Amino acid sequence: QVQLVESGGGLVQPGGSLRLSCAASGIIFSDNTMGWYRQAPGKQRELVALINSGGITNYARSVKGRFTISRDNAKNTAYLQMNSLKPEDTAVYYCNADQRRLSSILLRGAGGSWGQGTQVTVSS
């Protein structure tokens, strides 16, 4: 079965950094666009970043220049490096794997498979 397991969340001060990891199994990792999404309390889930099988990326404007999505196909793992964290980044962060192209994901939202999420809290 498909399994996506996020790790790396925690409590950090504003301006700090975290690196999230998403370990995937049960999929052909290299065939999937990988994504990070987040959901803050009382808010809808939102796209944070995408990286497709060819390495093309897409970022939400709110994180552009601060976050970097990457992938290591040999390790079946996607990453989200988060720098200059702000309190408004506080959310549960979810990993997603989707076989559809970037344009379809951006237009219609994510399908595919989801991890259980990891909590990121940015607070002083």
mmCIF file of N, CA, C and O in Angstrom, residues 35-113:
data_model
loop_
_atom_site.group_PDB
_atom_site.id
_atom_site.type_symbol
_atom_site.label_atom_id
_atom_site.label_comp_id
_atom_site.label_asym_id
_atom_site.label_seq_id
_atom_site.Cartn_x
_atom_site.Cartn_y
_atom_site.Cartn_z
ATOM 1 N N GLY A 35 4.413 17.085 -3.415
ATOM 2 C CA GLY A 35 3.976 18.377 -2.936
ATOM 3 C C GLY A 35 3.945 18.462 -1.429
ATOM 4 O O GLY A 35 3.830 17.449 -0.733
ATOM 5 N N TRP A 36 4.074 19.682 -0.955
ATOM 6 C CA TRP A 36 3.857 19.994 0.452
ATOM 7 C C TRP A 36 2.682 20.955 0.549
ATOM 8 O O TRP A 36 2.617 21.952 -0.182
ATOM 9 N N TYR A 37 1.777 20.645 1.450
ATOM 10 C CA TYR A 37 0.615 21.461 1.731
ATOM 11 C C TYR A 37 0.561 21.715 3.229
ATOM 12 O O TYR A 37 1.176 20.992 4.005
ATOM 13 N N ARG A 38 -0.190 22.718 3.624
ATOM 14 C CA ARG A 38 -0.320 22.978 5.051
ATOM 15 C C ARG A 38 -1.732 23.421 5.376
ATOM 16 O O ARG A 38 -2.444 23.966 4.538
ATOM 17 N N GLN A 39 -2.111 23.184 6.609
ATOM 18 C CA GLN A 39 -3.416 23.593 7.092
ATOM 19 C C GLN A 39 -3.270 24.157 8.498
ATOM 20 O O GLN A 39 -2.859 23.460 9.421
ATOM 21 N N ALA A 40 -3.592 25.428 8.632
ATOM 22 C CA ALA A 40 -3.576 26.097 9.923
ATOM 23 C C ALA A 40 -4.951 25.980 10.570
ATOM 24 O O ALA A 40 -5.955 25.786 9.882
ATOM 25 N N PRO A 41 -5.024 26.110 11.896
ATOM 26 C CA PRO A 41 -6.318 26.020 12.576
ATOM 27 C C PRO A 41 -7.326 27.015 12.016
ATOM 28 O O PRO A 41 -7.026 28.204 11.865
ATOM 29 N N GLY A 42 -8.515 26.527 11.691
ATOM 30 C CA GLY A 42 -9.570 27.380 11.183
ATOM 31 C C GLY A 42 -9.421 27.804 9.743
ATOM 32 O O GLY A 42 -10.220 28.618 9.263
ATOM 33 N N LYS A 43 -8.427 27.289 9.046
ATOM 34 C CA LYS A 43 -8.192 27.672 7.661
ATOM 35 C C LYS A 43 -8.219 26.451 6.749
ATOM 36 O O LYS A 43 -8.086 25.318 7.198
ATOM 37 N N GLN A 44 -8.411 26.704 5.463
ATOM 38 C CA GLN A 44 -8.382 25.636 4.474
ATOM 39 C C GLN A 44 -6.947 25.204 4.195
ATOM 40 O O GLN A 44 -6.002 25.963 4.398
ATOM 41 N N ARG A 45 -6.820 23.986 3.714
ATOM 42 C CA ARG A 45 -5.524 23.496 3.283
ATOM 43 C C ARG A 45 -5.028 24.323 2.104
ATOM 44 O O ARG A 45 -5.807 24.660 1.212
ATOM 45 N N GLU A 46 -3.749 24.642 2.099
ATOM 46 C CA GLU A 46 -3.184 25.418 1.014
ATOM 47 C C GLU A 46 -1.907 24.786 0.499
ATOM 48 O O GLU A 46 -1.161 24.141 1.238
ATOM 49 N N LEU A 47 -1.671 24.998 -0.771
ATOM 50 C CA LEU A 47 -0.440 24.538 -1.403
ATOM 51 C C LEU A 47 0.740 25.353 -0.905
ATOM 52 O O LEU A 47 0.672 26.582 -0.845
ATOM 53 N N VAL A 48 1.822 24.668 -0.563
ATOM 54 C CA VAL A 48 3.068 25.320 -0.193
ATOM 55 C C VAL A 48 4.070 25.254 -1.337
ATOM 56 O O VAL A 48 4.615 26.272 -1.768
ATOM 57 N N ALA A 49 4.326 24.050 -1.851
ATOM 58 C CA ALA A 49 5.316 23.878 -2.902
ATOM 59 C C ALA A 49 5.093 22.562 -3.620
ATOM 60 O O ALA A 49 4.602 21.599 -3.032
ATOM 61 N N LEU A 50 5.482 22.527 -4.898
ATOM 62 C CA LEU A 50 5.423 21.328 -5.727
ATOM 63 C C LEU A 50 6.756 21.124 -6.426
ATOM 64 O O LEU A 50 7.451 22.089 -6.759
ATOM 65 N N ILE A 51 7.089 19.870 -6.671
ATOM 66 C CA ILE A 51 8.209 19.539 -7.534
ATOM 67 C C ILE A 51 7.815 18.335 -8.371
ATOM 68 O O ILE A 51 7.404 17.304 -7.845
ATOM 69 N N ASN A 52 7.909 18.473 -9.694
ATOM 70 C CA ASN A 52 7.494 17.381 -10.551
ATOM 71 C C ASN A 52 8.654 16.436 -10.834
ATOM 72 O O ASN A 52 9.765 16.609 -10.329
ATOM 73 N N SER A 53 8.367 15.418 -11.651
ATOM 74 C CA SER A 53 9.366 14.392 -11.908
ATOM 75 C C SER A 53 10.590 14.934 -12.626
ATOM 76 O O SER A 53 11.672 14.348 -12.529
ATOM 77 N N GLY A 54 10.424 16.038 -13.357
ATOM 78 C CA GLY A 54 11.540 16.660 -14.045
ATOM 79 C C GLY A 54 12.272 17.707 -13.230
ATOM 80 O O GLY A 54 13.205 18.334 -13.740
ATOM 81 N N GLY A 55 11.855 17.919 -11.988
ATOM 82 C CA GLY A 55 12.522 18.876 -11.125
ATOM 83 C C GLY A 55 11.991 20.292 -11.204
ATOM 84 O O GLY A 55 12.569 21.203 -10.595
ATOM 85 N N ILE A 56 10.907 20.501 -11.939
ATOM 86 C CA ILE A 56 10.299 21.825 -12.006
ATOM 87 C C ILE A 56 9.523 22.086 -10.721
ATOM 88 O O ILE A 56 8.789 21.218 -10.244
ATOM 89 N N THR A 57 9.681 23.272 -10.169
ATOM 90 C CA THR A 57 9.073 23.608 -8.886
ATOM 91 C C THR A 57 8.040 24.708 -9.022
ATOM 92 O O THR A 57 8.030 25.484 -9.985
ATOM 93 N N ASN A 58 7.170 24.772 -8.029
ATOM 94 C CA ASN A 58 6.170 25.821 -7.923
ATOM 95 C C ASN A 58 5.980 26.122 -6.448
ATOM 96 O O ASN A 58 5.867 25.196 -5.644
ATOM 97 N N TYR A 59 5.952 27.415 -6.099
ATOM 98 C CA TYR A 59 5.835 27.829 -4.711
ATOM 99 C C TYR A 59 4.680 28.791 -4.518
ATOM 100 O O TYR A 59 4.393 29.624 -5.390
ATOM 101 N N ALA A 60 4.059 28.694 -3.368
ATOM 102 C CA ALA A 60 3.126 29.726 -2.963
ATOM 103 C C ALA A 60 3.871 31.041 -2.774
ATOM 104 O O ALA A 60 5.025 31.056 -2.330
ATOM 105 N N ARG A 61 3.226 32.140 -3.125
ATOM 106 C CA ARG A 61 3.875 33.440 -2.982
ATOM 107 C C ARG A 61 4.315 33.716 -1.553
ATOM 108 O O ARG A 61 5.341 34.362 -1.326
ATOM 109 N N SER A 62 3.562 33.204 -0.591
ATOM 110 C CA SER A 62 3.852 33.474 0.803
ATOM 111 C C SER A 62 5.148 32.836 1.296
ATOM 112 O O SER A 62 5.692 33.256 2.316
ATOM 113 N N VAL A 63 5.650 31.828 0.583
ATOM 114 C CA VAL A 63 6.859 31.139 1.022
ATOM 115 C C VAL A 63 8.011 31.282 0.042
ATOM 116 O O VAL A 63 9.137 30.862 0.355
ATOM 117 N N LYS A 64 7.761 31.864 -1.106
ATOM 118 C CA LYS A 64 8.793 31.990 -2.129
ATOM 119 C C LYS A 64 9.985 32.780 -1.596
ATOM 120 O O LYS A 64 9.826 33.847 -1.007
ATOM 121 N N GLY A 65 11.165 32.239 -1.791
ATOM 122 C CA GLY A 65 12.370 32.858 -1.292
ATOM 123 C C GLY A 65 12.763 32.421 0.100
ATOM 124 O O GLY A 65 13.888 32.697 0.533
ATOM 125 N N ARG A 66 11.864 31.758 0.805
ATOM 126 C CA ARG A 66 12.148 31.270 2.145
ATOM 127 C C ARG A 66 12.190 29.736 2.214
ATOM 128 O O ARG A 66 12.975 29.185 2.981
ATOM 129 N N PHE A 67 11.338 29.088 1.439
ATOM 130 C CA PHE A 67 11.241 27.630 1.456
ATOM 131 C C PHE A 67 11.818 27.059 0.166
ATOM 132 O O PHE A 67 11.730 27.677 -0.898
ATOM 133 N N THR A 68 12.362 25.846 0.257
ATOM 134 C CA THR A 68 12.874 25.137 -0.907
ATOM 135 C C THR A 68 12.396 23.693 -0.872
ATOM 136 O O THR A 68 12.628 22.990 0.110
ATOM 137 N N ILE A 69 11.729 23.265 -1.939
ATOM 138 C CA ILE A 69 11.337 21.870 -2.071
ATOM 139 C C ILE A 69 12.374 21.141 -2.910
ATOM 140 O O ILE A 69 12.911 21.694 -3.879
ATOM 141 N N SER A 70 12.669 19.914 -2.534
ATOM 142 C CA SER A 70 13.617 19.100 -3.275
ATOM 143 C C SER A 70 13.216 17.641 -3.168
ATOM 144 O O SER A 70 12.304 17.278 -2.411
ATOM 145 N N ARG A 71 13.895 16.806 -3.941
ATOM 146 C CA ARG A 71 13.601 15.380 -3.893
ATOM 147 C C ARG A 71 14.864 14.591 -4.157
ATOM 148 O O ARG A 71 15.773 15.044 -4.857
ATOM 149 N N ASP A 72 14.920 13.407 -3.586
ATOM 150 C CA ASP A 72 16.008 12.469 -3.812
ATOM 151 C C ASP A 72 15.357 11.170 -4.249
ATOM 152 O O ASP A 72 14.848 10.405 -3.425
ATOM 153 N N ASN A 73 15.352 10.925 -5.553
ATOM 154 C CA ASN A 73 14.662 9.750 -6.076
ATOM 155 C C ASN A 73 15.297 8.442 -5.606
ATOM 156 O O ASN A 73 14.607 7.441 -5.443
ATOM 157 N N ALA A 74 16.598 8.449 -5.385
ATOM 158 C CA ALA A 74 17.271 7.247 -4.905
ATOM 159 C C ALA A 74 16.828 6.870 -3.504
ATOM 160 O O ALA A 74 16.874 5.701 -3.121
ATOM 161 N N LYS A 75 16.400 7.855 -2.725
ATOM 162 C CA LYS A 75 15.943 7.620 -1.362
ATOM 163 C C LYS A 75 14.425 7.628 -1.229
ATOM 164 O O LYS A 75 13.906 7.459 -0.123
ATOM 165 N N ASN A 76 13.726 7.830 -2.334
ATOM 166 C CA ASN A 76 12.257 7.927 -2.311
ATOM 167 C C ASN A 76 11.783 8.933 -1.261
ATOM 168 O O ASN A 76 10.835 8.680 -0.522
ATOM 169 N N THR A 77 12.442 10.073 -1.229
ATOM 170 C CA THR A 77 12.171 11.061 -0.197
ATOM 171 C C THR A 77 12.089 12.459 -0.789
ATOM 172 O O THR A 77 12.898 12.830 -1.642
ATOM 173 N N ALA A 78 11.100 13.217 -0.335
ATOM 174 C CA ALA A 78 10.973 14.626 -0.662
ATOM 175 C C ALA A 78 11.252 15.447 0.582
ATOM 176 O O ALA A 78 11.025 14.992 1.707
ATOM 177 N N TYR A 79 11.718 16.672 0.379
ATOM 178 C CA TYR A 79 12.102 17.535 1.480
ATOM 179 C C TYR A 79 11.489 18.916 1.321
ATOM 180 O O TYR A 79 11.186 19.357 0.217
ATOM 181 N N LEU A 80 11.339 19.586 2.431
ATOM 182 C CA LEU A 80 10.978 20.989 2.434
ATOM 183 C C LEU A 80 11.877 21.704 3.432
ATOM 184 O O LEU A 80 11.738 21.517 4.642
ATOM 185 N N GLN A 81 12.810 22.479 2.911
ATOM 186 C CA GLN A 81 13.670 23.299 3.750
ATOM 187 C C GLN A 81 12.967 24.621 4.000
ATOM 188 O O GLN A 81 12.640 25.341 3.057
ATOM 189 N N MET A 82 12.737 24.945 5.259
ATOM 190 C CA MET A 82 12.002 26.138 5.639
ATOM 191 C C MET A 82 12.926 27.053 6.427
ATOM 192 O O MET A 82 13.396 26.689 7.511
ATOM 193 N N ASN A 83 13.182 28.223 5.889
ATOM 194 C CA ASN A 83 14.019 29.223 6.535
ATOM 195 C C ASN A 83 13.207 30.471 6.835
ATOM 196 O O ASN A 83 12.130 30.680 6.282
ATOM 197 N N SER A 84 13.751 31.306 7.702
ATOM 198 C CA SER A 84 13.107 32.571 8.059
ATOM 199 C C SER A 84 11.650 32.373 8.429
ATOM 200 O O SER A 84 10.759 33.085 7.964
ATOM 201 N N LEU A 85 11.411 31.415 9.291
ATOM 202 C CA LEU A 85 10.041 31.049 9.636
ATOM 203 C C LEU A 85 9.325 32.168 10.379
ATOM 204 O O LEU A 85 9.924 32.894 11.174
ATOM 205 N N LYS A 86 8.042 32.274 10.099
ATOM 206 C CA LYS A 86 7.173 33.282 10.682
ATOM 207 C C LYS A 86 6.043 32.612 11.445
ATOM 208 O O LYS A 86 5.685 31.478 11.146
ATOM 209 N N PRO A 87 5.452 33.301 12.417
ATOM 210 C CA PRO A 87 4.320 32.706 13.139
ATOM 211 C C PRO A 87 3.199 32.248 12.212
ATOM 212 O O PRO A 87 2.544 31.237 12.503
ATOM 213 N N GLU A 88 2.970 32.947 11.120
ATOM 214 C CA GLU A 88 1.920 32.562 10.191
ATOM 215 C C GLU A 88 2.231 31.288 9.413
ATOM 216 O O GLU A 88 1.374 30.781 8.686
ATOM 217 N N ASP A 89 3.444 30.761 9.545
ATOM 218 C CA ASP A 89 3.772 29.464 8.969
ATOM 219 C C ASP A 89 3.287 28.310 9.839
ATOM 220 O O ASP A 89 3.377 27.150 9.421
ATOM 221 N N THR A 90 2.818 28.604 11.033
ATOM 222 C CA THR A 90 2.338 27.568 11.936
ATOM 223 C C THR A 90 1.174 26.808 11.305
ATOM 224 O O THR A 90 0.174 27.405 10.903
ATOM 225 N N ALA A 91 1.312 25.498 11.211
ATOM 226 C CA ALA A 91 0.310 24.660 10.567
ATOM 227 C C ALA A 91 0.736 23.205 10.678
ATOM 228 O O ALA A 91 1.871 22.899 11.054
ATOM 229 N N VAL A 92 -0.183 22.319 10.332
ATOM 230 C CA VAL A 92 0.175 20.937 10.068
ATOM 231 C C VAL A 92 0.582 20.852 8.604
ATOM 232 O O VAL A 92 -0.156 21.297 7.723
ATOM 233 N N TYR A 93 1.746 20.301 8.354
ATOM 234 C CA TYR A 93 2.286 20.186 7.003
ATOM 235 C C TYR A 93 2.107 18.761 6.508
ATOM 236 O O TYR A 93 2.489 17.802 7.187
ATOM 237 N N TYR A 94 1.544 18.637 5.305
ATOM 238 C CA TYR A 94 1.237 17.348 4.717
ATOM 239 C C TYR A 94 2.019 17.128 3.432
ATOM 240 O O TYR A 94 2.150 18.044 2.613
ATOM 241 N N CYS A 95 2.482 15.919 3.256
ATOM 242 C CA CYS A 95 3.142 15.498 2.030
ATOM 243 C C CYS A 95 2.121 14.877 1.093
ATOM 244 O O CYS A 95 1.195 14.188 1.536
ATOM 245 N N ASN A 96 2.294 15.103 -0.200
ATOM 246 C CA ASN A 96 1.404 14.554 -1.211
ATOM 247 C C ASN A 96 2.197 13.995 -2.379
ATOM 248 O O ASN A 96 3.206 14.571 -2.781
ATOM 249 N N ALA A 97 1.723 12.876 -2.919
ATOM 250 C CA ALA A 97 2.268 12.287 -4.135
ATOM 251 C C ALA A 97 1.148 12.155 -5.147
ATOM 252 O O ALA A 97 0.098 11.585 -4.842
ATOM 253 N N ASP A 98 1.372 12.667 -6.342
ATOM 254 C CA ASP A 98 0.331 12.716 -7.367
ATOM 255 C C ASP A 98 0.960 12.448 -8.725
ATOM 256 O O ASP A 98 1.949 13.085 -9.078
ATOM 257 N N GLN A 99 0.380 11.542 -9.471
ATOM 258 C CA GLN A 99 0.909 11.192 -10.788
ATOM 259 C C GLN A 99 0.528 12.185 -11.884
ATOM 260 O O GLN A 99 1.035 12.074 -12.998
ATOM 261 N N ARG A 100 -0.327 13.124 -11.591
ATOM 262 C CA ARG A 100 -0.766 14.085 -12.597
ATOM 263 C C ARG A 100 0.292 15.155 -12.838
ATOM 264 O O ARG A 100 1.199 15.365 -12.042
ATOM 265 N N ARG A 101 0.143 15.850 -13.972
ATOM 266 C CA ARG A 101 1.081 16.911 -14.312
ATOM 267 C C ARG A 101 0.854 18.147 -13.455
ATOM 268 O O ARG A 101 -0.196 18.325 -12.848
ATOM 269 N N LEU A 102 1.843 19.003 -13.400
ATOM 270 C CA LEU A 102 1.787 20.213 -12.592
ATOM 271 C C LEU A 102 0.556 21.052 -12.900
ATOM 272 O O LEU A 102 -0.108 21.544 -11.983
ATOM 273 N N SER A 103 0.252 21.231 -14.181
ATOM 274 C CA SER A 103 -0.860 22.093 -14.550
ATOM 275 C C SER A 103 -2.180 21.581 -13.997
ATOM 276 O O SER A 103 -3.022 22.371 -13.558
ATOM 277 N N SER A 104 -2.374 20.272 -14.003
ATOM 278 C CA SER A 104 -3.607 19.701 -13.471
ATOM 279 C C SER A 104 -3.700 19.876 -11.966
ATOM 280 O O SER A 104 -4.768 20.169 -11.426
ATOM 281 N N ILE A 105 -2.584 19.693 -11.282
ATOM 282 C CA ILE A 105 -2.570 19.862 -9.833
ATOM 283 C C ILE A 105 -2.853 21.309 -9.450
ATOM 284 O O ILE A 105 -3.641 21.589 -8.544
ATOM 285 N N LEU A 106 -2.225 22.233 -10.149
ATOM 286 C CA LEU A 106 -2.422 23.648 -9.859
ATOM 287 C C LEU A 106 -3.838 24.101 -10.182
ATOM 288 O O LEU A 106 -4.397 24.946 -9.481
ATOM 289 N N LEU A 107 -4.414 23.542 -11.232
ATOM 290 C CA LEU A 107 -5.749 23.943 -11.642
ATOM 291 C C LEU A 107 -6.833 23.336 -10.758
ATOM 292 O O LEU A 107 -7.780 24.034 -10.357
ATOM 293 N N ARG A 108 -6.714 22.070 -10.442
ATOM 294 C CA ARG A 108 -7.800 21.339 -9.795
ATOM 295 C C ARG A 108 -7.500 20.881 -8.381
ATOM 296 O O ARG A 108 -8.370 20.296 -7.728
ATOM 297 N N GLY A 109 -6.319 21.131 -7.891
ATOM 298 C CA GLY A 109 -5.952 20.702 -6.564
ATOM 299 C C GLY A 109 -5.353 19.311 -6.570
ATOM 300 O O GLY A 109 -5.418 18.586 -7.553
ATOM 301 N N ALA A 110 -4.788 18.948 -5.450
ATOM 302 C CA ALA A 110 -4.087 17.681 -5.340
ATOM 303 C C ALA A 110 -5.044 16.507 -5.245
ATOM 304 O O ALA A 110 -6.096 16.579 -4.606
ATOM 305 N N GLY A 111 -4.665 15.433 -5.894
ATOM 306 C CA GLY A 111 -5.272 14.136 -5.679
ATOM 307 C C GLY A 111 -4.226 13.230 -5.091
ATOM 308 O O GLY A 111 -3.430 13.637 -4.236
ATOM 309 N N GLY A 112 -4.194 11.997 -5.571
ATOM 310 C CA GLY A 112 -3.137 11.091 -5.166
ATOM 311 C C GLY A 112 -3.215 10.707 -3.700
ATOM 312 O O GLY A 112 -4.297 10.558 -3.129
ATOM 313 N N SER A 113 -2.053 10.579 -3.088
ATOM 314 C CA SER A 113 -1.921 10.056 -1.739
ATOM 315 C C SER A 113 -1.377 11.109 -0.789
ATOM 316 O O SER A 113 -0.609 11.994 -1.191
#
